[in-house]
PDB file of C-alpha atoms in Angstrom:
ATOM      1  CA  UNK A 987      95.493  20.800  97.258  1.00  0.00           C
ATOM      2  CA  UNK A 988      96.885  17.277  97.743  1.00  0.00           C
ATOM      3  CA  UNK A 989      95.865  15.675 101.032  1.00  0.00           C
ATOM      4  CA  UNK A 990      99.419  15.295 102.388  1.00  0.00           C
ATOM      5  CA  UNK A 991     100.183  18.954 101.684  1.00  0.00           C
ATOM      6  CA  UNK A 992      96.922  19.962 103.373  1.00  0.00           C
ATOM      7  CA  UNK A 993      97.875  17.965 106.471  1.00  0.00           C
ATOM      8  CA  UNK A 994     101.389  19.389 106.454  1.00  0.00           C
ATOM      9  CA  UNK A 995      99.961  22.909 106.251  1.00  0.00           C
ATOM     10  CA  UNK A 996      97.642  22.151 109.156  1.00  0.00           C
ATOM     11  CA  UNK A 997     100.475  20.818 111.298  1.00  0.00           C
ATOM     12  CA  UNK A 998     102.546  23.932 110.603  1.00  0.00           C
ATOM     13  CA  UNK A 999      99.567  26.164 111.459  1.00  0.00           C
ATOM     14  CA  UNK A1000      98.950  24.162 114.647  1.00  0.00           C
ATOM     15  CA  UNK A1001     102.561  24.633 115.785  1.00  0.00           C
ATOM     16  CA  UNK A1002     102.500  28.382 115.057  1.00  0.00           C
ATOM     17  CA  UNK A1003      99.152  28.817 116.807  1.00  0.00           C
ATOM     18  CA  UNK A1004     100.329  26.879 119.849  1.00  0.00           C
ATOM     19  CA  UNK A1005     103.424  29.075 120.119  1.00  0.00           C
ATOM     20  CA  UNK A1006     101.577  32.339 119.487  1.00  0.00           C
ATOM     21  CA  UNK A1007      98.170  31.883 121.099  1.00  0.00           C
ATOM     22  CA  UNK A1008      98.533  28.951 123.462  1.00  0.00           C
ATOM     23  CA  UNK A1009      97.605  25.306 123.640  1.00  0.00           C
ATOM     24  CA  UNK A1010      93.839  25.783 124.038  1.00  0.00           C
ATOM     25  CA  UNK A1011      93.388  27.525 120.697  1.00  0.00           C
ATOM     26  CA  UNK A1012      95.782  25.075 119.044  1.00  0.00           C
ATOM     27  CA  UNK A1013      93.537  22.298 120.326  1.00  0.00           C
ATOM     28  CA  UNK A1014      90.541  23.953 118.678  1.00  0.00           C
ATOM     29  CA  UNK A1015      92.439  23.880 115.390  1.00  0.00           C
ATOM     30  CA  UNK A1016      93.241  20.221 115.944  1.00  0.00           C
ATOM     31  CA  UNK A1017      89.590  19.394 116.482  1.00  0.00           C
ATOM     32  CA  UNK A1018      88.551  21.175 113.287  1.00  0.00           C
ATOM     33  CA  UNK A1019      91.273  19.326 111.391  1.00  0.00           C
ATOM     34  CA  UNK A1020      90.099  16.086 112.990  1.00  0.00           C
ATOM     35  CA  UNK A1021      86.692  16.652 111.406  1.00  0.00           C
ATOM     36  CA  UNK A1022      88.013  17.983 108.100  1.00  0.00           C
ATOM     37  CA  UNK A1023      90.945  15.659 107.409  1.00  0.00           C
ATOM     38  CA  UNK A1024      90.001  12.579 109.382  1.00  0.00           C
ATOM     39  CA  UNK A1025      91.379  11.190 112.603  1.00  0.00           C
ATOM     40  CA  UNK A1026      93.256   8.258 111.086  1.00  0.00           C
ATOM     41  CA  UNK A1027      95.325  10.309 108.640  1.00  0.00           C
ATOM     42  CA  UNK A1028      96.205  12.896 111.287  1.00  0.00           C
ATOM     43  CA  UNK A1029      97.195  10.162 113.718  1.00  0.00           C
ATOM     44  CA  UNK A1030      99.841   9.038 111.223  1.00  0.00           C
ATOM     45  CA  UNK A1031     101.732  12.308 111.662  1.00  0.00           C
ATOM     46  CA  UNK A1032     104.497  12.419 114.230  1.00  0.00           C
ATOM     47  CA  UNK A1033     103.486  14.327 117.348  1.00  0.00           C
ATOM     48  CA  UNK A1034      99.757  14.364 116.657  1.00  0.00           C
ATOM     49  CA  UNK A1035      98.623  11.061 118.192  1.00  0.00           C
ATOM     50  CA  UNK A1036      98.606  12.441 121.729  1.00  0.00           C
ATOM     51  CA  UNK A1037      97.055  15.709 120.573  1.00  0.00           C
ATOM     52  CA  UNK A1038      94.187  13.913 118.859  1.00  0.00           C
ATOM     53  CA  UNK A1039      93.530  11.923 122.017  1.00  0.00           C
ATOM     54  CA  UNK A1040      93.020  14.911 124.306  1.00  0.00           C
ATOM     55  CA  UNK A1041      91.870  17.723 121.990  1.00  0.00           C
ATOM     56  CA  UNK A1042      88.167  16.705 121.920  1.00  0.00           C
ATOM     57  CA  UNK A1043      88.081  16.766 125.732  1.00  0.00           C
ATOM     58  CA  UNK A1044      89.096  20.451 125.682  1.00  0.00           C
ATOM     59  CA  UNK A1045      85.991  21.527 123.778  1.00  0.00           C
ATOM     60  CA  UNK A1046      83.130  23.410 125.389  1.00  0.00           C
ATOM     61  CA  UNK A1047      81.092  24.822 122.503  1.00  0.00           C
ATOM     62  CA  UNK A1048      81.529  23.711 118.905  1.00  0.00           C
ATOM     63  CA  UNK A1049      80.370  27.001 117.355  1.00  0.00           C
ATOM     64  CA  UNK A1050      82.702  29.034 119.571  1.00  0.00           C
ATOM     65  CA  UNK A1051      85.559  26.649 118.849  1.00  0.00           C
ATOM     66  CA  UNK A1052      84.910  26.833 115.117  1.00  0.00           C
ATOM     67  CA  UNK A1053      85.075  30.631 115.274  1.00  0.00           C
ATOM     68  CA  UNK A1054      88.338  30.549 117.241  1.00  0.00           C
ATOM     69  CA  UNK A1055      89.837  27.959 114.915  1.00  0.00           C
ATOM     70  CA  UNK A1056      88.832  29.947 111.862  1.00  0.00           C
ATOM     71  CA  UNK A1057      90.481  33.057 113.295  1.00  0.00           C
ATOM     72  CA  UNK A1058      93.641  31.077 113.964  1.00  0.00           C
ATOM     73  CA  UNK A1059      93.763  29.731 110.419  1.00  0.00           C
ATOM     74  CA  UNK A1060      93.134  33.155 108.886  1.00  0.00           C
ATOM     75  CA  UNK A1061      95.890  34.846 110.868  1.00  0.00           C
ATOM     76  CA  UNK A1062      98.607  32.366 109.929  1.00  0.00           C
TER      77      UNK A1062
END
């Protein structure tokens, strides 16, 4: 999958997750994408700069967050 399409798919998933399951789980998705896609490329997308600045602060346990993020991605 081309990188730009992958990022676009993530952003769409993030918006749906935020609407359906709330901001905290959407932030978990953002953190996983931050690791997977890279902070710089995500920061180029409109609306994600602020998200990328505060999402890491919302984390408590990486393994738990990974599980929640994976569930969010699978259900979209």
